[in-house]
């Protein structure tokens, strides 16, 4: 039995009606609409605070991440777990998990924004912890509902973190170099 099948069998075996309801709410919180609402509101808030670099980070990573995720899905064309195990109806391909990838991008860029903007140490730690926990919960919810195989979710997290890292590096503040006496 494959890794993906054994994880799916375990998730299906652990299902209870109340947990399915809770996990469905978690999965919807990491869906396209929720991610775009959060990233749009955050981008606007950052622009209003004259934090253009951070606004570009959030908007750029999310917009381009969606294009990358869609391209990768169409390249691999992996089928989703079979019915009746699958509790959600989805027509797109499975690899990588879009929920896992986009929440990993969003959480990663929010960590970067938090580290750049929030000065209070314990608030920074709490926000980072909650963002990591959130993206893990959304990804695992996709496996629990059999919307994805576990390797789809793992790939989504990996692609998401890497794509966010690219944007974080792209938008980082470069330290100013000191002028030499010949340049003065």
GROMACS .gro file of C-alpha atoms in nm:
model
  184
    1UNK     CA    1   0.000   0.000   0.000
    2UNK     CA    2   0.133   0.344  -0.091
    3UNK     CA    3   0.203   0.625   0.155
    4UNK     CA    4  -0.081   0.833   0.009
    5UNK     CA    5  -0.332   0.548   0.030
    6UNK     CA    6  -0.239   0.459   0.388
    7UNK     CA    7  -0.274   0.823   0.500
    8UNK     CA    8  -0.609   0.850   0.322
    9UNK     CA    9  -0.732   0.524   0.477
   10UNK     CA   10  -0.631   0.650   0.822
   11UNK     CA   11  -0.811   0.983   0.769
   12UNK     CA   12  -1.127   0.812   0.645
   13UNK     CA   13  -1.117   0.572   0.940
   14UNK     CA   14  -1.096   0.861   1.187
   15UNK     CA   15  -1.393   1.056   1.050
   16UNK     CA   16  -1.677   1.158   1.279
   17UNK     CA   17  -1.972   1.381   1.181
   18UNK     CA   18  -1.878   1.668   1.414
   19UNK     CA   19  -1.512   1.659   1.306
   20UNK     CA   20  -1.610   1.660   0.939
   21UNK     CA   21  -1.805   1.981   1.009
   22UNK     CA   22  -1.511   2.144   1.189
   23UNK     CA   23  -1.261   2.039   0.922
   24UNK     CA   24  -1.492   2.167   0.648
   25UNK     CA   25  -1.490   2.512   0.811
   26UNK     CA   26  -1.109   2.499   0.834
   27UNK     CA   27  -1.077   2.399   0.470
   28UNK     CA   28  -1.308   2.681   0.357
   29UNK     CA   29  -1.104   2.931   0.558
   30UNK     CA   30  -0.807   2.842   0.337
   31UNK     CA   31  -0.996   2.854   0.010
   32UNK     CA   32  -0.952   3.096  -0.275
   33UNK     CA   33  -1.214   3.346  -0.159
   34UNK     CA   34  -1.082   3.365   0.198
   35UNK     CA   35  -0.718   3.392   0.088
   36UNK     CA   36  -0.800   3.670  -0.158
   37UNK     CA   37  -1.005   3.862   0.096
   38UNK     CA   38  -0.722   3.848   0.351
   39UNK     CA   39  -0.450   3.935   0.100
   40UNK     CA   40  -0.654   4.221  -0.054
   41UNK     CA   41  -0.740   4.374   0.284
   42UNK     CA   42  -0.379   4.339   0.399
   43UNK     CA   43  -0.243   4.490   0.077
   44UNK     CA   44  -0.474   4.790   0.108
   45UNK     CA   45  -0.391   4.834   0.478
   46UNK     CA   46  -0.019   4.824   0.400
   47UNK     CA   47  -0.059   5.079   0.122
   48UNK     CA   48  -0.254   5.308   0.356
   49UNK     CA   49   0.037   5.284   0.602
   50UNK     CA   50   0.283   5.373   0.323
   51UNK     CA   51   0.437   5.025   0.338
   52UNK     CA   52   0.460   4.978  -0.038
   53UNK     CA   53   0.733   4.714  -0.028
   54UNK     CA   54   0.525   4.489   0.202
   55UNK     CA   55   0.210   4.552  -0.007
   56UNK     CA   56   0.397   4.443  -0.320
   57UNK     CA   57   0.519   4.136  -0.131
   58UNK     CA   58   0.168   4.025  -0.037
   59UNK     CA   59  -0.005   4.109  -0.366
   60UNK     CA   60   0.281   3.993  -0.589
   61UNK     CA   61   0.334   3.662  -0.412
   62UNK     CA   62  -0.036   3.578  -0.408
   63UNK     CA   63  -0.114   3.679  -0.767
   64UNK     CA   64   0.190   3.512  -0.919
   65UNK     CA   65   0.153   3.214  -0.684
   66UNK     CA   66  -0.193   3.147  -0.822
   67UNK     CA   67  -0.052   3.142  -1.175
   68UNK     CA   68   0.233   2.910  -1.074
   69UNK     CA   69  -0.002   2.675  -0.888
   70UNK     CA   70  -0.243   2.654  -1.183
   71UNK     CA   71   0.044   2.589  -1.426
   72UNK     CA   72   0.190   2.311  -1.210
   73UNK     CA   73  -0.154   2.147  -1.166
   74UNK     CA   74  -0.202   2.146  -1.544
   75UNK     CA   75   0.147   2.004  -1.602
   76UNK     CA   76   0.102   1.708  -1.365
   77UNK     CA   77  -0.270   1.640  -1.423
   78UNK     CA   78  -0.288   1.420  -1.114
   79UNK     CA   79  -0.631   1.287  -1.027
   80UNK     CA   80  -0.784   1.343  -0.685
   81UNK     CA   81  -0.864   1.065  -0.436
   82UNK     CA   82  -1.161   0.856  -0.546
   83UNK     CA   83  -1.524   0.882  -0.447
   84UNK     CA   84  -1.684   0.790  -0.205
   85UNK     CA   85  -1.386   0.879   0.018
   86UNK     CA   86  -1.377   1.231  -0.126
   87UNK     CA   87  -1.621   1.454   0.060
   88UNK     CA   88  -1.580   1.757  -0.166
   89UNK     CA   89  -1.659   1.793  -0.534
   90UNK     CA   90  -1.374   1.958  -0.724
   91UNK     CA   91  -1.304   1.961  -1.096
   92UNK     CA   92  -0.940   2.075  -1.101
   93UNK     CA   93  -0.634   1.853  -1.076
   94UNK     CA   94  -0.492   1.743  -0.742
   95UNK     CA   95  -0.115   1.812  -0.751
   96UNK     CA   96  -0.014   2.034  -0.580
   97UNK     CA   97  -0.282   2.123  -0.330
   98UNK     CA   98  -0.389   2.478  -0.407
   99UNK     CA   99  -0.521   2.529  -0.053
  100UNK     CA  100  -0.189   2.416   0.095
  101UNK     CA  101   0.019   2.616  -0.151
  102UNK     CA  102  -0.175   2.940  -0.129
  103UNK     CA  103  -0.206   2.932   0.251
  104UNK     CA  104   0.167   2.856   0.273
  105UNK     CA  105   0.239   3.156   0.051
  106UNK     CA  106   0.002   3.376   0.249
  107UNK     CA  107   0.128   3.258   0.588
  108UNK     CA  108   0.493   3.293   0.481
  109UNK     CA  109   0.453   3.646   0.349
  110UNK     CA  110   0.253   3.739   0.658
  111UNK     CA  111   0.539   3.608   0.872
  112UNK     CA  112   0.778   3.828   0.673
  113UNK     CA  113   0.550   4.131   0.708
  114UNK     CA  114   0.512   4.059   1.079
  115UNK     CA  115   0.888   4.040   1.125
  116UNK     CA  116   0.936   4.361   0.928
  117UNK     CA  117   0.657   4.562   1.092
  118UNK     CA  118   0.573   4.429   1.439
  119UNK     CA  119   0.825   4.536   1.699
  120UNK     CA  120   0.696   4.358   2.011
  121UNK     CA  121   0.876   4.023   2.045
  122UNK     CA  122   0.603   3.813   2.207
  123UNK     CA  123   0.343   3.938   1.955
  124UNK     CA  124   0.574   3.840   1.670
  125UNK     CA  125   0.622   3.491   1.814
  126UNK     CA  126   0.248   3.441   1.867
  127UNK     CA  127   0.162   3.557   1.513
  128UNK     CA  128   0.426   3.334   1.355
  129UNK     CA  129   0.305   3.034   1.558
  130UNK     CA  130  -0.061   3.096   1.462
  131UNK     CA  131   0.022   3.138   1.093
  132UNK     CA  132   0.219   2.813   1.083
  133UNK     CA  133  -0.058   2.631   1.271
  134UNK     CA  134  -0.318   2.773   1.033
  135UNK     CA  135  -0.147   2.657   0.714
  136UNK     CA  136  -0.086   2.312   0.865
  137UNK     CA  137  -0.453   2.284   0.963
  138UNK     CA  138  -0.576   2.386   0.618
  139UNK     CA  139  -0.344   2.140   0.443
  140UNK     CA  140  -0.437   1.851   0.670
  141UNK     CA  141  -0.806   1.935   0.627
  142UNK     CA  142  -0.765   1.868   0.254
  143UNK     CA  143  -0.641   1.515   0.326
  144UNK     CA  144  -0.910   1.451   0.589
  145UNK     CA  145  -1.181   1.543   0.338
  146UNK     CA  146  -0.999   1.340   0.068
  147UNK     CA  147  -0.975   1.644  -0.157
  148UNK     CA  148  -0.603   1.567  -0.192
  149UNK     CA  149  -0.345   1.300  -0.139
  150UNK     CA  150  -0.092   1.372   0.136
  151UNK     CA  151   0.187   1.419  -0.119
  152UNK     CA  152  -0.025   1.687  -0.292
  153UNK     CA  153  -0.040   1.876   0.037
  154UNK     CA  154   0.331   1.830   0.112
  155UNK     CA  155   0.415   1.959  -0.236
  156UNK     CA  156   0.175   2.251  -0.192
  157UNK     CA  157   0.343   2.353   0.132
  158UNK     CA  158   0.690   2.319  -0.023
  159UNK     CA  159   0.603   2.512  -0.341
  160UNK     CA  160   0.423   2.776  -0.135
  161UNK     CA  161   0.710   2.836   0.104
  162UNK     CA  162   0.962   2.846  -0.182
  163UNK     CA  163   0.749   3.088  -0.385
  164UNK     CA  164   0.699   3.311  -0.082
  165UNK     CA  165   1.074   3.300  -0.009
  166UNK     CA  166   1.141   3.419  -0.364
  167UNK     CA  167   0.910   3.718  -0.310
  168UNK     CA  168   1.045   3.787   0.038
  169UNK     CA  169   1.398   3.805  -0.102
  170UNK     CA  170   1.279   4.011  -0.398
  171UNK     CA  171   1.123   4.274  -0.170
  172UNK     CA  172   1.374   4.279   0.112
  173UNK     CA  173   1.522   4.606   0.224
  174UNK     CA  174   1.878   4.637   0.103
  175UNK     CA  175   2.116   4.798   0.349
  176UNK     CA  176   2.267   5.121   0.229
  177UNK     CA  177   2.637   5.104   0.176
  178UNK     CA  178   2.860   5.362   0.328
  179UNK     CA  179   3.007   5.621   0.094
  180UNK     CA  180   3.382   5.615   0.060
  181UNK     CA  181   3.586   5.935   0.085
  182UNK     CA  182   3.640   5.935  -0.294
  183UNK     CA  183   3.261   5.933  -0.355
  184UNK     CA  184   3.194   6.233  -0.128
   0.00000   0.00000   0.00000
